[in-house]
Amino acid sequence: MTTELRDNLGTRRIVKLPDARFPDADAVVRQSILNRSRGSKVDVLLVNPPTPDGGIWIRTQHRVGRRSRENMIWPQVSLAQMAALLHPDNTVEIVDANALRMNWKQFEEILRDRRPRYYLTQVTAPTLTNDMYGVFLAKSLNAVTMAFGTHVTPVARETLRLYPALDYVLRGEPEMTLRELIDTHEVAAGRWQAADDGHLLDPQSGAELPGHKLVWKMWSDSDPAWRPAWMATGEMLTGGNGHSPPAPLFPAAPPATEAPTPTDAQLAAVKGLGWRLNGEITVNWDRPFFKSLDDLPFPLHNLLPLDKYRMPMIKGPYTFIVTSRGCPAGCKYCIKHVSYQNSVRLRSPEKLMEEMWLLYNLGIHHIHMYSDLFTVSREQVVQLCKLIIEQGLKITWTCNSRVDYVDEEMLTLMGRAGCTLISWGIESGNELILKKAHKGYKMEQAHKALGWAKKAGIKNWGYFIIGLPGETEETIKDTMAVSRALPLDIALFHVAAPYPGTPFFFEVVENGWFRSGTAWEEVDMDQGTVLDYENLKAEDLLYWQKRAFREWAFRPGPVWTMIKSMNTWAGFKSAVDIGLQTLGWVQG
């Protein structure tokens, strides 16, 4: 049976223009998002996100970010430390996308699979927009998003203003702020119960949360005035414009129900927190430093991809042990002014030995003693070396130092205890530049210290900075001459970078040395510069940076050092890659 075709419908009269009534599917979609979020596989995801260019970048809690021309992959021990303070009360996972060479597509797949309740990311100036892309992805999955690091600490308000997907900034030392913030959210959501005195209980068993006991002590010891944020009271403010929306065209699903969130009074009580109060960005009181590093539980090293961490001239994997926090020196350009000011806290040699044995049993036989200044306490270093020798711990290790914080006896002992390399902050070969930068050592001390280290069988790695205040072509040539005269196995030349919050940053602002139109991603000690001095422009500083490296590296000694580092197939491939990258960089 056939159906007769109708007349051309286009011949009919056009109906009167109706009122606009667009469909409203928000409630249905919102409910779907909430249902998915309740299927979270992990409570807290701690991330070192993919890098801007797919290369290897150096990033950690109280350091700046930079691309690693030396192919050194930094262990994310700061994330493992925070994981330890959340465990076992929360399920935690670390994603080190840098070490795993993970791209954004792979990272997004992990996010969608884990659907974390809380998402914490590192943020540094040269990777700011890149890092915030991860925040955007996490927020789209209904996670509470948090950021920490040396960029967001001094620039909390502007970061929150420019990136609305970011819920919170953890300023300064992040561990205690992170734990208190998550605890406060969990109490508000009813997943944890607060006793009358504020201690947190498991609602099912009524027992105190085991990890909570430790952090309670650290909160109380560091701040006698501290009270749990989740116990804060105060009327919650309400917003709104006073207008009711029009009724939806289609029937909506039942209202989406979300877990309750902390009140404004509770969030205002979390020291060290940057957040939004009724749409306005606010920053709470600074959180005091916690007093004893020995109170920290050992980092959850087992959550890290330990087999992926590599550094030049070292066979096999390695990782970090934090030996201290802070440095008493006053170097203007140093990022530690942002994180720890001039405070110094030491871990006991006994605790360090316990952690080294733990790592040894995990198969890690090389360790970097990670600190702002490893040799800040001669007593700590000497005692640690003696314990390594007495206990027969068969490891090798590396560290950093200043040339005015060592002596021959100590370096000899360090060599006997397994120290194979020291990275020295030499910075300049001109004492006037050192004085202006408040570095404050004499050049003869550099020659003595590196000579003692070489005699002790320890390799020397020197860091230099081109473009500190007062720099001229002549002072740069002084630095180049010193770099060639010192017994260095590796040398890296960076351009001075005025990272926000450092004394150098404020000096640059005051003197108008910032190049016009500077973006945060350009504040990069390795790849570029934002400085324009009257006598040396940005292009000049980059030229001298590359020239200094060429004149140091393309000599028989450094070339032979590179050849000797090809002691494994992985070392060979890395050395070739470093060489190709370096050639491209110095010719760029």
PDB file of C-alpha atoms in Angstrom, residues 207-442:
ATOM      1  CA  ALA A 207      37.302   4.499  67.244  1.00  0.00           C
ATOM      2  CA  GLU A 208      39.623   7.455  66.784  1.00  0.00           C
ATOM      3  CA  LEU A 209      41.103   7.631  63.314  1.00  0.00           C
ATOM      4  CA  PRO A 210      44.640   6.180  63.573  1.00  0.00           C
ATOM      5  CA  GLY A 211      46.378   8.717  61.324  1.00  0.00           C
ATOM      6  CA  HIS A 212      44.554  11.572  63.010  1.00  0.00           C
ATOM      7  CA  LYS A 213      46.334  11.012  66.329  1.00  0.00           C
ATOM      8  CA  LEU A 214      49.708  11.910  64.828  1.00  0.00           C
ATOM      9  CA  VAL A 215      48.639  15.101  63.073  1.00  0.00           C
ATOM     10  CA  TRP A 216      46.713  16.296  66.144  1.00  0.00           C
ATOM     11  CA  LYS A 217      50.000  16.323  68.055  1.00  0.00           C
ATOM     12  CA  MET A 218      51.748  18.206  65.253  1.00  0.00           C
ATOM     13  CA  TRP A 219      48.972  20.805  65.055  1.00  0.00           C
ATOM     14  CA  SER A 220      49.029  21.356  68.814  1.00  0.00           C
ATOM     15  CA  ASP A 221      52.815  21.468  69.178  1.00  0.00           C
ATOM     16  CA  SER A 222      53.304  23.969  66.352  1.00  0.00           C
ATOM     17  CA  ASP A 223      50.462  26.317  67.313  1.00  0.00           C
ATOM     18  CA  PRO A 224      49.296  26.488  70.958  1.00  0.00           C
ATOM     19  CA  ALA A 225      46.293  28.590  69.866  1.00  0.00           C
ATOM     20  CA  TRP A 226      45.153  26.002  67.331  1.00  0.00           C
ATOM     21  CA  ARG A 227      41.613  24.664  67.479  1.00  0.00           C
ATOM     22  CA  PRO A 228      40.167  22.196  64.946  1.00  0.00           C
ATOM     23  CA  ALA A 229      38.641  24.061  62.031  1.00  0.00           C
ATOM     24  CA  TRP A 230      35.709  21.645  61.909  1.00  0.00           C
ATOM     25  CA  MET A 231      34.747  22.788  65.403  1.00  0.00           C
ATOM     26  CA  ALA A 232      34.487  26.453  64.370  1.00  0.00           C
ATOM     27  CA  THR A 233      31.024  27.955  64.662  1.00  0.00           C
ATOM     28  CA  GLY A 234      29.408  30.875  62.903  1.00  0.00           C
ATOM     29  CA  GLU A 235      26.462  31.626  60.720  1.00  0.00           C
ATOM     30  CA  MET A 236      27.001  30.705  57.084  1.00  0.00           C
ATOM     31  CA  LEU A 237      26.521  33.604  54.696  1.00  0.00           C
ATOM     32  CA  THR A 238      24.149  33.233  51.770  1.00  0.00           C
ATOM     33  CA  GLY A 239      24.341  34.764  48.318  1.00  0.00           C
ATOM     34  CA  GLY A 240      21.929  35.089  45.406  1.00  0.00           C
ATOM     35  CA  ASN A 241      20.437  37.898  43.374  1.00  0.00           C
ATOM     36  CA  GLY A 242      16.883  37.675  44.680  1.00  0.00           C
ATOM     37  CA  HIS A 243      15.365  36.561  41.360  1.00  0.00           C
ATOM     38  CA  SER A 244      13.694  33.225  40.672  1.00  0.00           C
ATOM     39  CA  PRO A 245      14.564  31.410  37.448  1.00  0.00           C
ATOM     40  CA  PRO A 246      11.774  30.612  34.984  1.00  0.00           C
ATOM     41  CA  ALA A 247      10.214  27.179  35.133  1.00  0.00           C
ATOM     42  CA  PRO A 248      11.974  24.600  32.917  1.00  0.00           C
ATOM     43  CA  LEU A 249      10.318  23.492  29.694  1.00  0.00           C
ATOM     44  CA  PHE A 250      10.694  19.815  30.554  1.00  0.00           C
ATOM     45  CA  PRO A 251      10.168  18.200  33.959  1.00  0.00           C
ATOM     46  CA  ALA A 252      13.441  18.012  35.873  1.00  0.00           C
ATOM     47  CA  ALA A 253      14.835  15.111  37.832  1.00  0.00           C
ATOM     48  CA  PRO A 254      14.738  15.369  41.624  1.00  0.00           C
ATOM     49  CA  PRO A 255      17.204  17.952  42.966  1.00  0.00           C
ATOM     50  CA  ALA A 256      20.779  16.719  43.031  1.00  0.00           C
ATOM     51  CA  THR A 257      21.986  16.022  46.545  1.00  0.00           C
ATOM     52  CA  GLU A 258      25.625  16.680  47.305  1.00  0.00           C
ATOM     53  CA  ALA A 259      27.618  16.013  50.402  1.00  0.00           C
ATOM     54  CA  PRO A 260      27.474  19.089  52.662  1.00  0.00           C
ATOM     55  CA  THR A 261      30.533  21.335  52.499  1.00  0.00           C
ATOM     56  CA  PRO A 262      32.278  23.157  55.341  1.00  0.00           C
ATOM     57  CA  THR A 263      30.810  26.432  56.550  1.00  0.00           C
ATOM     58  CA  ASP A 264      32.554  29.710  55.904  1.00  0.00           C
ATOM     59  CA  ALA A 265      33.496  29.862  59.587  1.00  0.00           C
ATOM     60  CA  GLN A 266      35.162  26.460  59.351  1.00  0.00           C
ATOM     61  CA  LEU A 267      37.129  27.332  56.215  1.00  0.00           C
ATOM     62  CA  ALA A 268      38.158  30.665  57.733  1.00  0.00           C
ATOM     63  CA  ALA A 269      39.727  28.718  60.604  1.00  0.00           C
ATOM     64  CA  VAL A 270      42.099  26.698  58.375  1.00  0.00           C
ATOM     65  CA  LYS A 271      45.405  28.544  58.582  1.00  0.00           C
ATOM     66  CA  GLY A 272      47.460  28.721  55.401  1.00  0.00           C
ATOM     67  CA  LEU A 273      44.394  28.479  53.141  1.00  0.00           C
ATOM     68  CA  GLY A 274      43.424  30.592  50.132  1.00  0.00           C
ATOM     69  CA  TRP A 275      39.736  30.229  49.144  1.00  0.00           C
ATOM     70  CA  ARG A 276      36.553  32.028  48.059  1.00  0.00           C
ATOM     71  CA  LEU A 277      34.125  33.613  50.498  1.00  0.00           C
ATOM     72  CA  ASN A 278      30.851  34.420  48.704  1.00  0.00           C
ATOM     73  CA  GLY A 279      32.708  34.838  45.460  1.00  0.00           C
ATOM     74  CA  GLU A 280      35.418  37.028  46.987  1.00  0.00           C
ATOM     75  CA  ILE A 281      38.935  35.606  47.258  1.00  0.00           C
ATOM     76  CA  THR A 282      40.371  35.559  50.741  1.00  0.00           C
ATOM     77  CA  VAL A 283      43.594  34.326  52.320  1.00  0.00           C
ATOM     78  CA  ASN A 284      43.643  33.113  55.923  1.00  0.00           C
ATOM     79  CA  TRP A 285      46.338  33.655  58.545  1.00  0.00           C
ATOM     80  CA  ASP A 286      49.683  32.028  57.771  1.00  0.00           C
ATOM     81  CA  ARG A 287      50.212  28.608  59.299  1.00  0.00           C
ATOM     82  CA  PRO A 288      53.181  28.335  61.677  1.00  0.00           C
ATOM     83  CA  PHE A 289      55.922  25.864  60.808  1.00  0.00           C
ATOM     84  CA  PHE A 290      55.559  22.581  62.650  1.00  0.00           C
ATOM     85  CA  LYS A 291      58.482  22.189  65.005  1.00  0.00           C
ATOM     86  CA  SER A 292      59.891  18.692  64.635  1.00  0.00           C
ATOM     87  CA  LEU A 293      60.568  16.967  61.330  1.00  0.00           C
ATOM     88  CA  ASP A 294      61.023  13.763  63.300  1.00  0.00           C
ATOM     89  CA  ASP A 295      57.273  13.826  63.997  1.00  0.00           C
ATOM     90  CA  LEU A 296      56.563  13.253  60.317  1.00  0.00           C
ATOM     91  CA  PRO A 297      55.789   9.666  59.321  1.00  0.00           C
ATOM     92  CA  PHE A 298      58.084   8.238  56.669  1.00  0.00           C
ATOM     93  CA  PRO A 299      56.953   9.151  53.144  1.00  0.00           C
ATOM     94  CA  LEU A 300      55.021   6.420  51.348  1.00  0.00           C
ATOM     95  CA  HIS A 301      57.880   5.762  48.935  1.00  0.00           C
ATOM     96  CA  ASN A 302      56.143   2.605  47.731  1.00  0.00           C
ATOM     97  CA  LEU A 303      53.481   4.753  46.019  1.00  0.00           C
ATOM     98  CA  LEU A 304      56.126   6.310  43.749  1.00  0.00           C
ATOM     99  CA  PRO A 305      57.433   4.856  40.451  1.00  0.00           C
ATOM    100  CA  LEU A 306      60.859   4.352  42.029  1.00  0.00           C
ATOM    101  CA  ASP A 307      62.269   2.471  39.045  1.00  0.00           C
ATOM    102  CA  LYS A 308      61.751   5.564  36.847  1.00  0.00           C
ATOM    103  CA  TYR A 309      63.873   8.020  38.827  1.00  0.00           C
ATOM    104  CA  ARG A 310      67.280   8.687  37.290  1.00  0.00           C
ATOM    105  CA  MET A 311      70.109  11.206  37.555  1.00  0.00           C
ATOM    106  CA  PRO A 312      73.346  11.672  35.567  1.00  0.00           C
ATOM    107  CA  MET A 313      76.434   9.650  36.528  1.00  0.00           C
ATOM    108  CA  ILE A 314      74.411   7.305  38.762  1.00  0.00           C
ATOM    109  CA  LYS A 315      73.699   3.679  37.842  1.00  0.00           C
ATOM    110  CA  GLY A 316      70.132   2.576  38.463  1.00  0.00           C
ATOM    111  CA  PRO A 317      67.259   4.289  40.252  1.00  0.00           C
ATOM    112  CA  TYR A 318      67.555   6.686  43.161  1.00  0.00           C
ATOM    113  CA  THR A 319      65.266   8.716  45.385  1.00  0.00           C
ATOM    114  CA  PHE A 320      65.285  11.566  47.901  1.00  0.00           C
ATOM    115  CA  ILE A 321      65.509  11.647  51.662  1.00  0.00           C
ATOM    116  CA  VAL A 322      64.670  15.004  53.232  1.00  0.00           C
ATOM    117  CA  THR A 323      67.342  15.702  55.848  1.00  0.00           C
ATOM    118  CA  SER A 324      66.308  19.238  56.822  1.00  0.00           C
ATOM    119  CA  ARG A 325      64.130  22.167  55.844  1.00  0.00           C
ATOM    120  CA  GLY A 326      65.323  25.732  55.575  1.00  0.00           C
ATOM    121  CA  CYS A 327      68.635  27.544  55.282  1.00  0.00           C
ATOM    122  CA  PRO A 328      70.096  30.400  57.348  1.00  0.00           C
ATOM    123  CA  ALA A 329      71.685  32.107  54.338  1.00  0.00           C
ATOM    124  CA  GLY A 330      70.084  35.198  52.826  1.00  0.00           C
ATOM    125  CA  CYS A 331      70.612  34.745  49.070  1.00  0.00           C
ATOM    126  CA  LYS A 332      68.205  37.199  47.435  1.00  0.00           C
ATOM    127  CA  TYR A 333      67.250  34.992  44.499  1.00  0.00           C
ATOM    128  CA  CYS A 334      66.546  31.799  46.476  1.00  0.00           C
ATOM    129  CA  ILE A 335      63.022  30.397  46.475  1.00  0.00           C
ATOM    130  CA  LYS A 336      63.392  29.188  50.070  1.00  0.00           C
ATOM    131  CA  HIS A 337      62.443  32.717  51.125  1.00  0.00           C
ATOM    132  CA  VAL A 338      58.943  31.809  49.918  1.00  0.00           C
ATOM    133  CA  SER A 339      58.655  28.428  51.619  1.00  0.00           C
ATOM    134  CA  TYR A 340      60.733  28.430  54.798  1.00  0.00           C
ATOM    135  CA  GLN A 341      62.203  31.931  55.198  1.00  0.00           C
ATOM    136  CA  ASN A 342      65.364  31.587  57.316  1.00  0.00           C
ATOM    137  CA  SER A 343      64.081  28.782  59.494  1.00  0.00           C
ATOM    138  CA  VAL A 344      66.112  25.580  59.938  1.00  0.00           C
ATOM    139  CA  ARG A 345      64.754  22.254  61.163  1.00  0.00           C
ATOM    140  CA  LEU A 346      66.821  19.095  61.210  1.00  0.00           C
ATOM    141  CA  ARG A 347      65.856  15.442  61.186  1.00  0.00           C
ATOM    142  CA  SER A 348      67.807  13.275  63.570  1.00  0.00           C
ATOM    143  CA  PRO A 349      70.509  11.015  62.108  1.00  0.00           C
ATOM    144  CA  GLU A 350      68.729   8.037  63.673  1.00  0.00           C
ATOM    145  CA  LYS A 351      65.498   8.781  61.789  1.00  0.00           C
ATOM    146  CA  LEU A 352      67.433   9.256  58.575  1.00  0.00           C
ATOM    147  CA  MET A 353      69.060   5.860  59.020  1.00  0.00           C
ATOM    148  CA  GLU A 354      65.682   4.188  59.555  1.00  0.00           C
ATOM    149  CA  GLU A 355      64.389   5.657  56.306  1.00  0.00           C
ATOM    150  CA  MET A 356      67.543   4.708  54.397  1.00  0.00           C
ATOM    151  CA  TRP A 357      67.216   1.091  55.530  1.00  0.00           C
ATOM    152  CA  LEU A 358      63.567   1.160  54.462  1.00  0.00           C
ATOM    153  CA  LEU A 359      64.609   2.321  50.995  1.00  0.00           C
ATOM    154  CA  TYR A 360      67.453  -0.172  50.830  1.00  0.00           C
ATOM    155  CA  ASN A 361      64.945  -2.954  51.427  1.00  0.00           C
ATOM    156  CA  LEU A 362      62.812  -1.520  48.615  1.00  0.00           C
ATOM    157  CA  GLY A 363      65.783  -1.992  46.300  1.00  0.00           C
ATOM    158  CA  ILE A 364      66.988   1.622  46.265  1.00  0.00           C
ATOM    159  CA  HIS A 365      70.751   1.746  46.777  1.00  0.00           C
ATOM    160  CA  HIS A 366      71.390   5.344  45.817  1.00  0.00           C
ATOM    161  CA  ILE A 367      69.928   8.314  47.698  1.00  0.00           C
ATOM    162  CA  HIS A 368      70.028  12.063  47.271  1.00  0.00           C
ATOM    163  CA  MET A 369      70.066  13.896  50.607  1.00  0.00           C
ATOM    164  CA  TYR A 370      67.460  16.476  49.720  1.00  0.00           C
ATOM    165  CA  SER A 371      67.523  19.773  51.600  1.00  0.00           C
ATOM    166  CA  ASP A 372      68.008  23.489  51.150  1.00  0.00           C
ATOM    167  CA  LEU A 373      71.513  23.058  52.569  1.00  0.00           C
ATOM    168  CA  PHE A 374      72.591  19.532  53.487  1.00  0.00           C
ATOM    169  CA  THR A 375      75.660  20.620  55.452  1.00  0.00           C
ATOM    170  CA  VAL A 376      73.790  23.254  57.488  1.00  0.00           C
ATOM    171  CA  SER A 377      74.659  21.271  60.636  1.00  0.00           C
ATOM    172  CA  ARG A 378      78.129  19.750  60.816  1.00  0.00           C
ATOM    173  CA  GLU A 379      77.100  17.711  63.839  1.00  0.00           C
ATOM    174  CA  GLN A 380      74.165  16.113  62.004  1.00  0.00           C
ATOM    175  CA  VAL A 381      76.253  15.274  58.938  1.00  0.00           C
ATOM    176  CA  VAL A 382      79.154  13.788  60.898  1.00  0.00           C
ATOM    177  CA  GLN A 383      76.860  11.669  63.072  1.00  0.00           C
ATOM    178  CA  LEU A 384      74.940  10.423  60.020  1.00  0.00           C
ATOM    179  CA  CYS A 385      78.156   9.442  58.238  1.00  0.00           C
ATOM    180  CA  LYS A 386      79.377   7.565  61.296  1.00  0.00           C
ATOM    181  CA  LEU A 387      76.089   5.650  61.543  1.00  0.00           C
ATOM    182  CA  ILE A 388      76.234   4.660  57.860  1.00  0.00           C
ATOM    183  CA  ILE A 389      79.755   3.317  58.355  1.00  0.00           C
ATOM    184  CA  GLU A 390      78.999   1.602  61.696  1.00  0.00           C
ATOM    185  CA  GLN A 391      75.820  -0.092  60.428  1.00  0.00           C
ATOM    186  CA  GLY A 392      77.449  -1.183  57.173  1.00  0.00           C
ATOM    187  CA  LEU A 393      74.725   0.288  54.978  1.00  0.00           C
ATOM    188  CA  LYS A 394      75.937  -0.322  51.435  1.00  0.00           C
ATOM    189  CA  ILE A 395      74.566   2.693  49.615  1.00  0.00           C
ATOM    190  CA  THR A 396      75.915   5.605  47.656  1.00  0.00           C
ATOM    191  CA  TRP A 397      74.520   9.075  48.049  1.00  0.00           C
ATOM    192  CA  THR A 398      74.669  12.640  46.796  1.00  0.00           C
ATOM    193  CA  CYS A 399      73.878  16.007  48.366  1.00  0.00           C
ATOM    194  CA  ASN A 400      74.115  19.771  47.940  1.00  0.00           C
ATOM    195  CA  SER A 401      76.229  22.264  49.855  1.00  0.00           C
ATOM    196  CA  ARG A 402      77.762  25.714  50.018  1.00  0.00           C
ATOM    197  CA  VAL A 403      81.520  26.133  49.817  1.00  0.00           C
ATOM    198  CA  ASP A 404      81.560  27.956  53.169  1.00  0.00           C
ATOM    199  CA  TYR A 405      79.710  25.189  55.057  1.00  0.00           C
ATOM    200  CA  VAL A 406      82.274  22.384  54.723  1.00  0.00           C
ATOM    201  CA  ASP A 407      85.769  21.475  55.903  1.00  0.00           C
ATOM    202  CA  GLU A 408      88.294  18.886  54.781  1.00  0.00           C
ATOM    203  CA  GLU A 409      87.714  16.485  57.685  1.00  0.00           C
ATOM    204  CA  MET A 410      83.950  16.414  57.123  1.00  0.00           C
ATOM    205  CA  LEU A 411      84.269  15.912  53.369  1.00  0.00           C
ATOM    206  CA  THR A 412      86.724  13.060  53.893  1.00  0.00           C
ATOM    207  CA  LEU A 413      84.230  11.377  56.231  1.00  0.00           C
ATOM    208  CA  MET A 414      81.404  11.947  53.733  1.00  0.00           C
ATOM    209  CA  GLY A 415      83.458  10.218  51.032  1.00  0.00           C
ATOM    210  CA  ARG A 416      84.085   7.231  53.327  1.00  0.00           C
ATOM    211  CA  ALA A 417      80.351   7.005  54.082  1.00  0.00           C
ATOM    212  CA  GLY A 418      79.389   6.709  50.409  1.00  0.00           C
ATOM    213  CA  CYS A 419      78.975  10.286  49.173  1.00  0.00           C
ATOM    214  CA  THR A 420      79.761  10.301  45.448  1.00  0.00           C
ATOM    215  CA  LEU A 421      78.715  13.784  44.292  1.00  0.00           C
ATOM    216  CA  ILE A 422      78.028  17.237  45.739  1.00  0.00           C
ATOM    217  CA  SER A 423      76.122  19.944  43.888  1.00  0.00           C
ATOM    218  CA  TRP A 424      77.509  23.348  44.817  1.00  0.00           C
ATOM    219  CA  GLY A 425      75.729  26.682  44.510  1.00  0.00           C
ATOM    220  CA  ILE A 426      78.673  28.703  43.230  1.00  0.00           C
ATOM    221  CA  GLU A 427      76.545  31.188  41.250  1.00  0.00           C
ATOM    222  CA  SER A 428      79.196  33.763  40.243  1.00  0.00           C
ATOM    223  CA  GLY A 429      82.934  34.106  39.860  1.00  0.00           C
ATOM    224  CA  ASN A 430      82.843  37.742  40.923  1.00  0.00           C
ATOM    225  CA  GLU A 431      82.808  38.524  44.644  1.00  0.00           C
ATOM    226  CA  LEU A 432      81.054  41.879  44.166  1.00  0.00           C
ATOM    227  CA  ILE A 433      78.124  40.116  42.457  1.00  0.00           C
ATOM    228  CA  LEU A 434      78.063  37.541  45.267  1.00  0.00           C
ATOM    229  CA  LYS A 435      77.978  40.324  47.843  1.00  0.00           C
ATOM    230  CA  LYS A 436      75.110  42.153  46.126  1.00  0.00           C
ATOM    231  CA  ALA A 437      73.143  38.905  45.954  1.00  0.00           C
ATOM    232  CA  HIS A 438      73.845  38.268  49.674  1.00  0.00           C
ATOM    233  CA  LYS A 439      75.560  34.994  48.785  1.00  0.00           C
ATOM    234  CA  GLY A 440      78.504  35.977  50.919  1.00  0.00           C
ATOM    235  CA  TYR A 441      81.526  33.728  50.441  1.00  0.00           C
ATOM    236  CA  LYS A 442      85.069  34.302  49.233  1.00  0.00           C
TER     237      LYS A 442
END
